[in-house]
Every structure is written in C-alpha cells, then in structure tokens.
PDB file of C-alpha atoms in Angstrom:
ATOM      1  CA  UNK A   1      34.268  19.661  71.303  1.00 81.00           C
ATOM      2  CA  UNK A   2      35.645  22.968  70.695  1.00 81.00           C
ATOM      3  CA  UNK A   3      38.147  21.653  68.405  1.00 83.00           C
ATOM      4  CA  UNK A   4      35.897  19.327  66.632  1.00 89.00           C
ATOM      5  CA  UNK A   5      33.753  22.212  65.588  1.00 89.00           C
ATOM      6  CA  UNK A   6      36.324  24.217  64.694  1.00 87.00           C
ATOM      7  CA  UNK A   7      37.852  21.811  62.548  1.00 90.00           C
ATOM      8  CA  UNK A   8      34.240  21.446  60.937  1.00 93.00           C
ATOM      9  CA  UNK A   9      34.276  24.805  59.948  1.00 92.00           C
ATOM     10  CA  UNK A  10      37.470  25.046  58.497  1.00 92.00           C
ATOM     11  CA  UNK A  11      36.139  21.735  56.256  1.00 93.00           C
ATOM     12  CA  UNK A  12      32.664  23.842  55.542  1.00 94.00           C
ATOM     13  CA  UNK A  13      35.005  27.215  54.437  1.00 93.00           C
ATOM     14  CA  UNK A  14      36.788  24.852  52.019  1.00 93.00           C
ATOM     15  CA  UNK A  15      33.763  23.190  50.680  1.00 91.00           C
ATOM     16  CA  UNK A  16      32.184  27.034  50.255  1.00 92.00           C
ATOM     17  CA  UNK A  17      35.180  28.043  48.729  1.00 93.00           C
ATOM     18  CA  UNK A  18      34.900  25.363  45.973  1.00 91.00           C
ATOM     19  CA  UNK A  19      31.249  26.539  45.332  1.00 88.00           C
ATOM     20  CA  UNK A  20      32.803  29.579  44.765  1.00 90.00           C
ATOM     21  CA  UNK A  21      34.450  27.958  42.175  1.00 89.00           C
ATOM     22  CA  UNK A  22      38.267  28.537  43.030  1.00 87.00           C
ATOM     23  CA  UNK A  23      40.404  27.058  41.478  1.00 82.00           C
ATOM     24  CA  UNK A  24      43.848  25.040  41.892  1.00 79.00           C
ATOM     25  CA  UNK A  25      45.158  25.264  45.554  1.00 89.00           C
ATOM     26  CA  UNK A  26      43.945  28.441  46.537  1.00 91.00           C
ATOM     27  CA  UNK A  27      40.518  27.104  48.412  1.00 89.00           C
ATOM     28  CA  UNK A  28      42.553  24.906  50.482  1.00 90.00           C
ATOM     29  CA  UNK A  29      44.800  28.170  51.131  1.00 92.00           C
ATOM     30  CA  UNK A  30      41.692  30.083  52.104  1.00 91.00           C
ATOM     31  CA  UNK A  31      41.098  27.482  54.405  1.00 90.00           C
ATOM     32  CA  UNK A  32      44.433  27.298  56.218  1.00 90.00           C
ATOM     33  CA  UNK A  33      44.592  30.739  56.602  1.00 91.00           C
ATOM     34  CA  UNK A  34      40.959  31.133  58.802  1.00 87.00           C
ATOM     35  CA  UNK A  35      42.288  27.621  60.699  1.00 87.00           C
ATOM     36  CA  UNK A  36      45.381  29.715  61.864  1.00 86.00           C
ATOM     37  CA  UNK A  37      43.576  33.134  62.241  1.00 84.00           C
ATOM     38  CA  UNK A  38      43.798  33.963  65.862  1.00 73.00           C
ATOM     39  CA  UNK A  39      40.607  35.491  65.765  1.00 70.00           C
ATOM     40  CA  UNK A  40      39.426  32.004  65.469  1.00 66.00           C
ATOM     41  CA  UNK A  41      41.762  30.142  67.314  1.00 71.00           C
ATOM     42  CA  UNK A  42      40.987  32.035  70.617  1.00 70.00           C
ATOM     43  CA  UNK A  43      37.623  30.828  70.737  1.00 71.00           C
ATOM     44  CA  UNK A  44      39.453  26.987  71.370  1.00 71.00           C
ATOM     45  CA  UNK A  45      40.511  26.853  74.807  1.00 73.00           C
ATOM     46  CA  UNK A  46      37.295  28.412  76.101  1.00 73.00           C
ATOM     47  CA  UNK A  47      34.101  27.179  76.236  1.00 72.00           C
ATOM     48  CA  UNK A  48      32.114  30.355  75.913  1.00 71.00           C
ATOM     49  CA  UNK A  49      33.872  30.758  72.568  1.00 75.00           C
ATOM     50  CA  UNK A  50      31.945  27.694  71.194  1.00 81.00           C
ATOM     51  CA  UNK A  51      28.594  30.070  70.716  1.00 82.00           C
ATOM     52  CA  UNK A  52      30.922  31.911  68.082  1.00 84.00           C
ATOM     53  CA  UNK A  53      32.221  28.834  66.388  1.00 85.00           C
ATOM     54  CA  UNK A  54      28.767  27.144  66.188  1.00 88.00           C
ATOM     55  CA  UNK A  55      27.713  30.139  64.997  1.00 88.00           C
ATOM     56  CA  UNK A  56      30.145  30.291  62.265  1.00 88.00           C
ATOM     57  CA  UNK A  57      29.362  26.543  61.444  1.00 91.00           C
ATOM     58  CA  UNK A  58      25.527  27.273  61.096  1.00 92.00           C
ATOM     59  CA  UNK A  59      26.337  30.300  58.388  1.00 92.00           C
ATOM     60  CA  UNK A  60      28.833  28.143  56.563  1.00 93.00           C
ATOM     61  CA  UNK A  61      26.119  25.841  56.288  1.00 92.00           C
ATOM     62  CA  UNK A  62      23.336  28.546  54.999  1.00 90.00           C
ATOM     63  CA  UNK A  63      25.626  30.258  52.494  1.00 91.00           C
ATOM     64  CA  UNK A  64      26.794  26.821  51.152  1.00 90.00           C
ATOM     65  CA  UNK A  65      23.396  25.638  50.897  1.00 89.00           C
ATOM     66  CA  UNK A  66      22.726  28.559  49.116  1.00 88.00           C
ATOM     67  CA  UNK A  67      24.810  28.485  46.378  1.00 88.00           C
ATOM     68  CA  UNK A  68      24.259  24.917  45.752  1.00 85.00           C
ATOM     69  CA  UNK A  69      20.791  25.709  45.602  1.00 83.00           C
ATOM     70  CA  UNK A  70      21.515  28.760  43.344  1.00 83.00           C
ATOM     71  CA  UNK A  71      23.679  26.397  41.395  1.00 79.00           C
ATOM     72  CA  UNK A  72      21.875  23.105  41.259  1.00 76.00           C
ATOM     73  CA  UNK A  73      18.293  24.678  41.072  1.00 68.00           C
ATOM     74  CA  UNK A  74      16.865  22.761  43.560  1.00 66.00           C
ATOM     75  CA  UNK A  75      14.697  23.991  46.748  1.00 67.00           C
ATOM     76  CA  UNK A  76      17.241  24.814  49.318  1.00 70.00           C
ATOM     77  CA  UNK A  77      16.238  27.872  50.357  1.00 80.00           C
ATOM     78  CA  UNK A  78      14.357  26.526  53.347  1.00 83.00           C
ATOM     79  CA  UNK A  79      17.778  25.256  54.586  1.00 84.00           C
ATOM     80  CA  UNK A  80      19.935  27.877  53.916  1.00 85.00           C
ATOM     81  CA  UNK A  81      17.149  30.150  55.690  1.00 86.00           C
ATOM     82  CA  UNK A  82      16.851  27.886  59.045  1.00 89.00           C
ATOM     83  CA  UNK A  83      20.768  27.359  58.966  1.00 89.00           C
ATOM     84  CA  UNK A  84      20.891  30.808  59.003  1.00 86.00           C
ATOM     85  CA  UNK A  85      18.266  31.537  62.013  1.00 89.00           C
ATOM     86  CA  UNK A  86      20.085  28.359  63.657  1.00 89.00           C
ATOM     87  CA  UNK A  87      22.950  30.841  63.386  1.00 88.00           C
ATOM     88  CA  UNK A  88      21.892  33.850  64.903  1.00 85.00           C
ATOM     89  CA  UNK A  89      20.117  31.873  67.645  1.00 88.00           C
ATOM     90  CA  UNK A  90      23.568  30.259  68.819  1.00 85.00           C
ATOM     91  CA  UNK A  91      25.549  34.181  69.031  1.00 76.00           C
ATOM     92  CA  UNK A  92      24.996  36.131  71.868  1.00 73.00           C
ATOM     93  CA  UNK A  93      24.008  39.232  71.529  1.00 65.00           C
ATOM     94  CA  UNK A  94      25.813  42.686  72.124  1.00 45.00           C
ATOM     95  CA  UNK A  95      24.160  44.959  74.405  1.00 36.00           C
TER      96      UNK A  95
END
C-alpha cells in the first residue's frame, strides 16, 4: 500500500508540475527526482511512514485543486480547503 501511494504522489507532483505550466521534460524530471529522494523513499518499507505519504498525497491534491481552480475559475476552493485539512489530519504531530 505503501508503494501504491507513493507512486500516487509522484503521479500528483507531475500533474502539479504541469499546472505550473513547465514545460518540455522538465515536470517529468521534477517528478523523478522526489520518486528517488530518500527522504521519501524511507517512508516505503515502514508502515508508520504511510501517515507522511498520505499526507503528502492529500496536499498534492489541495494545491492542484487550487490552481485549477485559480486557472479554470471554477469553485474549487472547498476541495482544495478539505484536501488540505484531510492533510494535516493524516500527520502526526511533533511534540
């Protein structure tokens, strides 16, 4: 499950990064490069890690949903907003 989210994010980052309007091959490059991060990639093997990684997936989700919304001028905001409270609801935190 780990991997599947992972691999969810690194298909949100790409998708954000062509809101972003990069061009050429330098989204999918952005992309790579957090797949192979270790930062990331130590969250795989364990399964307290996955709080992080949803995490991650539910602010992917709220800043994309953003800009399309910012873009497209269409009522998003609600989504973006809840994606983003989903988000700090799934990391723990620091005490």
């Amino acid at each position: 499950a780990n991997c599947a989210i992972h691999s969810a994010n690194v298909l949100l980052l790409a998708l954000l990064l062509r809101l972003l309007r990069l061009r050429g091959p330098w989204a999918l490059v952005g992309a790579v490069l957090f797949a192979l991060h270790p930062v990331h990639l130590e969250n795989l093997p364990y399964l307290v890690g996955r709080a992080d990684s949803l995490a991650t997936t539910f602010m992917l989700v709220g800043i994309s949903a953003r800009i399309w919304a910012s873009c497209h001028g269409r009522g998003r905001l609600a989504s973006a907003a809840a994606a983003a409270v989903a988000s700090l609801l799934c990391a723990p935190l620091a005490g």
